[in-house]
Short mmCIF file of C-alpha atoms in Angstrom, two decimals:
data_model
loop_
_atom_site.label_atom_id
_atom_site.label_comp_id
_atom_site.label_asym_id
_atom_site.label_seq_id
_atom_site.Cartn_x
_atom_site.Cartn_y
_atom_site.Cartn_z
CA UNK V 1170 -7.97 -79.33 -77.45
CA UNK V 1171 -10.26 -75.94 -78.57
CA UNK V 1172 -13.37 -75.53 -77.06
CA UNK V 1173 -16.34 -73.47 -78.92
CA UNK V 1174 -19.08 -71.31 -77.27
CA UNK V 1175 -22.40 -73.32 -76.56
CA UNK V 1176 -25.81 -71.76 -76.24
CA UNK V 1177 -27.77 -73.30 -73.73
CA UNK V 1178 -31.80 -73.74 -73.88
CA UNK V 1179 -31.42 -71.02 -70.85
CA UNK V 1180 -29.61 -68.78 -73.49
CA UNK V 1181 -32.19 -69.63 -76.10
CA UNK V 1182 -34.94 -69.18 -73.59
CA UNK V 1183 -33.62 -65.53 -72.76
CA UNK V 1184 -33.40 -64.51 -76.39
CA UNK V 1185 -36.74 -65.50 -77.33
CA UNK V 1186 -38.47 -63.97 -74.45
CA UNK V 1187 -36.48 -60.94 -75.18
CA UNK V 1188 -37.28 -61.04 -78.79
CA UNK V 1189 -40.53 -61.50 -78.18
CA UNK V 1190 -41.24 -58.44 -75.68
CA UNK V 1191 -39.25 -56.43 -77.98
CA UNK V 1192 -42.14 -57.20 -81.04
CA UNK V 1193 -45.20 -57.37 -78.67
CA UNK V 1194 -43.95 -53.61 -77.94
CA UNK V 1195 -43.94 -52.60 -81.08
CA UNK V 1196 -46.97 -54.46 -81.78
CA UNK V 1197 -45.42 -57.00 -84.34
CA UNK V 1198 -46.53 -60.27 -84.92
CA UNK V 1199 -43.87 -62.32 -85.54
CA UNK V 1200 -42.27 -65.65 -85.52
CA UNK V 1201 -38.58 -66.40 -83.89
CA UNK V 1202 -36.62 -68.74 -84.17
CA UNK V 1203 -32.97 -69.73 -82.11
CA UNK V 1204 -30.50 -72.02 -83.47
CA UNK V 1205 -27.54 -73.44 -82.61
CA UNK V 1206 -24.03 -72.65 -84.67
CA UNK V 1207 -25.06 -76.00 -86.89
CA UNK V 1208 -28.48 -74.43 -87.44
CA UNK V 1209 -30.53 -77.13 -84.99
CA UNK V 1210 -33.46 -75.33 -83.76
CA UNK V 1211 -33.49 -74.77 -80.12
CA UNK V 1212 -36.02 -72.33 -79.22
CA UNK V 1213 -39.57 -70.87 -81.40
CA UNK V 1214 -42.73 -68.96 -80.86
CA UNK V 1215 -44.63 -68.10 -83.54
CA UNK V 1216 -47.00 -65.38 -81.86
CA UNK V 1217 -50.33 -64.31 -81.93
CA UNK V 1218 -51.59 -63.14 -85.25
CA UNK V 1219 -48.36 -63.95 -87.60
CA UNK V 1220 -48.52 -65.55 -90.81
CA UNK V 1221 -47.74 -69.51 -91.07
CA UNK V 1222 -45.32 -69.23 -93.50
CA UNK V 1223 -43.31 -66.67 -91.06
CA UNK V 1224 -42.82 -69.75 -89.29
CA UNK V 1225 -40.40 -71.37 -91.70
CA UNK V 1226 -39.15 -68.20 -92.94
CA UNK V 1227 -37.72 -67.36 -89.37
CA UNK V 1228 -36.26 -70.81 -88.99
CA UNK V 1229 -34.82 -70.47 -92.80
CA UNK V 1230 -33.28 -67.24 -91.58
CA UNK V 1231 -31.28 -68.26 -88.10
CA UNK V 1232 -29.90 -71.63 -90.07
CA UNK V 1233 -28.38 -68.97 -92.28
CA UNK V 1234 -27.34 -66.83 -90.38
CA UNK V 1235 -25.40 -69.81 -88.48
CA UNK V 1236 -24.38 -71.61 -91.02
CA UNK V 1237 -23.22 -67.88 -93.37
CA UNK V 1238 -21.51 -66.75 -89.98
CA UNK V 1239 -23.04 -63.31 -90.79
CA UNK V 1240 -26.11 -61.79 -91.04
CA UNK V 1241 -28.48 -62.28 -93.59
CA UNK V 1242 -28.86 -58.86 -94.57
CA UNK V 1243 -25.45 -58.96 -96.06
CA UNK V 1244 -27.10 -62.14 -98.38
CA UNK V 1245 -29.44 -59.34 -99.23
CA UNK V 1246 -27.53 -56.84 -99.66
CA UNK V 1247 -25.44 -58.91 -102.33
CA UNK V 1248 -28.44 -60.41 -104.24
CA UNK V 1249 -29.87 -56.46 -104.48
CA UNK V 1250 -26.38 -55.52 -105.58
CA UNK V 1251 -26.57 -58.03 -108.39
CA UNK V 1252 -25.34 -61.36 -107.20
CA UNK V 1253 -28.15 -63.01 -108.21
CA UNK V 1254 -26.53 -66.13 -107.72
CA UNK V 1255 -27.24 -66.29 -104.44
CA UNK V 1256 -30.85 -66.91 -105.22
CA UNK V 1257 -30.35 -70.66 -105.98
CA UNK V 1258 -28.51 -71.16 -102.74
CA UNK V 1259 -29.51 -73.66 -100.89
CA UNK V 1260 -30.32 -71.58 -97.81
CA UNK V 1261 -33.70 -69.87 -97.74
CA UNK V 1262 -33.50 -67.41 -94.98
CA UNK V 1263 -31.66 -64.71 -97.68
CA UNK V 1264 -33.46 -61.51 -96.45
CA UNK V 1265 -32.41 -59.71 -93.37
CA UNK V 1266 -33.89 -60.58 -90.03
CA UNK V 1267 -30.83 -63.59 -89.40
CA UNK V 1268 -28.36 -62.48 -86.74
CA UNK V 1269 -26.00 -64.28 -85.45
CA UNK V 1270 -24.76 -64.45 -82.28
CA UNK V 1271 -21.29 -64.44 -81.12
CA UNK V 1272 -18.99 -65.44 -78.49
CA UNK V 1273 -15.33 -64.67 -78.11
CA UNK V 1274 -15.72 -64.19 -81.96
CA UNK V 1275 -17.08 -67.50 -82.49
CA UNK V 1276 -20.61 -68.29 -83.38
CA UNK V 1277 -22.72 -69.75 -80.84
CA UNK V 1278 -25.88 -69.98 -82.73
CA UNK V 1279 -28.02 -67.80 -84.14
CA UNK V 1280 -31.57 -66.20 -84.33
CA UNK V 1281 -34.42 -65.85 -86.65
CA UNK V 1282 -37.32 -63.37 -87.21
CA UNK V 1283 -39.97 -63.14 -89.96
CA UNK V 1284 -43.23 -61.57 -90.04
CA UNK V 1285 -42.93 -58.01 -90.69
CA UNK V 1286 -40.62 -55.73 -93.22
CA UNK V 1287 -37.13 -57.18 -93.39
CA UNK V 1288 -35.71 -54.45 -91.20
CA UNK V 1289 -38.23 -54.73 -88.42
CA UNK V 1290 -37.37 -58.22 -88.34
CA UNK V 1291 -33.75 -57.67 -87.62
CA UNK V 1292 -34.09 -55.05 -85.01
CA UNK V 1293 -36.31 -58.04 -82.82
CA UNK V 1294 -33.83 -60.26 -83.67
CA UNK V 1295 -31.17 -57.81 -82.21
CA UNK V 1296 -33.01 -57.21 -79.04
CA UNK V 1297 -32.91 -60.88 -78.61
CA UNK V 1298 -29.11 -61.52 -79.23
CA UNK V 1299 -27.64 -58.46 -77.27
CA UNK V 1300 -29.98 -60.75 -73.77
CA UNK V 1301 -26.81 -63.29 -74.43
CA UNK V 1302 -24.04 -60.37 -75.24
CA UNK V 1303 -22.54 -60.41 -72.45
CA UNK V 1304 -20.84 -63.90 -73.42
CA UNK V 1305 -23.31 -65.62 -71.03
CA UNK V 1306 -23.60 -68.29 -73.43
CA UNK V 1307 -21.03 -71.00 -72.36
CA UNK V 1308 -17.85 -72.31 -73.43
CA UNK V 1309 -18.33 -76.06 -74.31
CA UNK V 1310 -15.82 -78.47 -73.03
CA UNK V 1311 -15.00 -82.18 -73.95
CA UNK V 1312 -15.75 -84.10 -71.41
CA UNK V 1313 -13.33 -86.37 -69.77
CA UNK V 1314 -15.58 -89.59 -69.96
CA UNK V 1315 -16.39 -88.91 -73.79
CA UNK V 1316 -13.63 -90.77 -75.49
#
């Protein structure tokens, strides 16, 4: 039987407070969002003085992150390279600030930032994934009574 890498609400709590302190430094007012690897919210904040509709943006962004496996710059990058495509994609989160994060090469989950310039976002976003880099995020196993 495989088992798959799990974040926990511990894990999720960790990157958003990390996240978080990495914006308020800055001075960024953002919302964040943490997902797990089927793009089920775990963990959000929106914070002081961010826009509502960075609210759904950053949630938009970590689903597809999770659900692409990769990080929604590369969406981006593909629609600005003429893929335009992608624009009718189901997935909303297209612009960079999604980042996954990984575990054992397997994605875990994901996280979600929106409220500033696309590149802003995704520097938060990777202050709050490398909190869990060190593969503290678990490895999920069936349990025996679960037949």
């Amino acid at each position: 039987m495989k088992t798959k890498p799990e974040l926990e609400l511990g894990d999720a709590e960790r990157m958003l407070a990390a996240a978080r302190a990495e914006a308020e430094r800055h001075g960024r007012a953002v919302s964040i969002a943490i997902v797990d690897d089927g793009g089920h919210l775990l963990a959000f904040a929106r914070l002081d003085g961010a826009s509502p509709a960075s609210a759904r943006i950053a949630q938009d962004k970590a689903r597809a992150a999770a659900l692409g496996r990769r990080e929604t710059k590369a969406y981006e990058d593909m629609i600005n390279g003429g893929r335009t495509a992608f624009l009718s994609a189901p997935l909303n989160g297209l612009l960079e600030g999604g980042v996954p994060v990984a575990v054992g090469g397997r994605v875990a989950g994901a996280i979600g930032v929106s409220g500033v310039k696309s590149e802003q976002d995704a520097l938060v976003a990777r202050a709050g994934t490398q909190s869990v880099a060190d593969g503290s995020a678990r490895e999920h196993f069936p349990r025996e009574d679960s037949r």
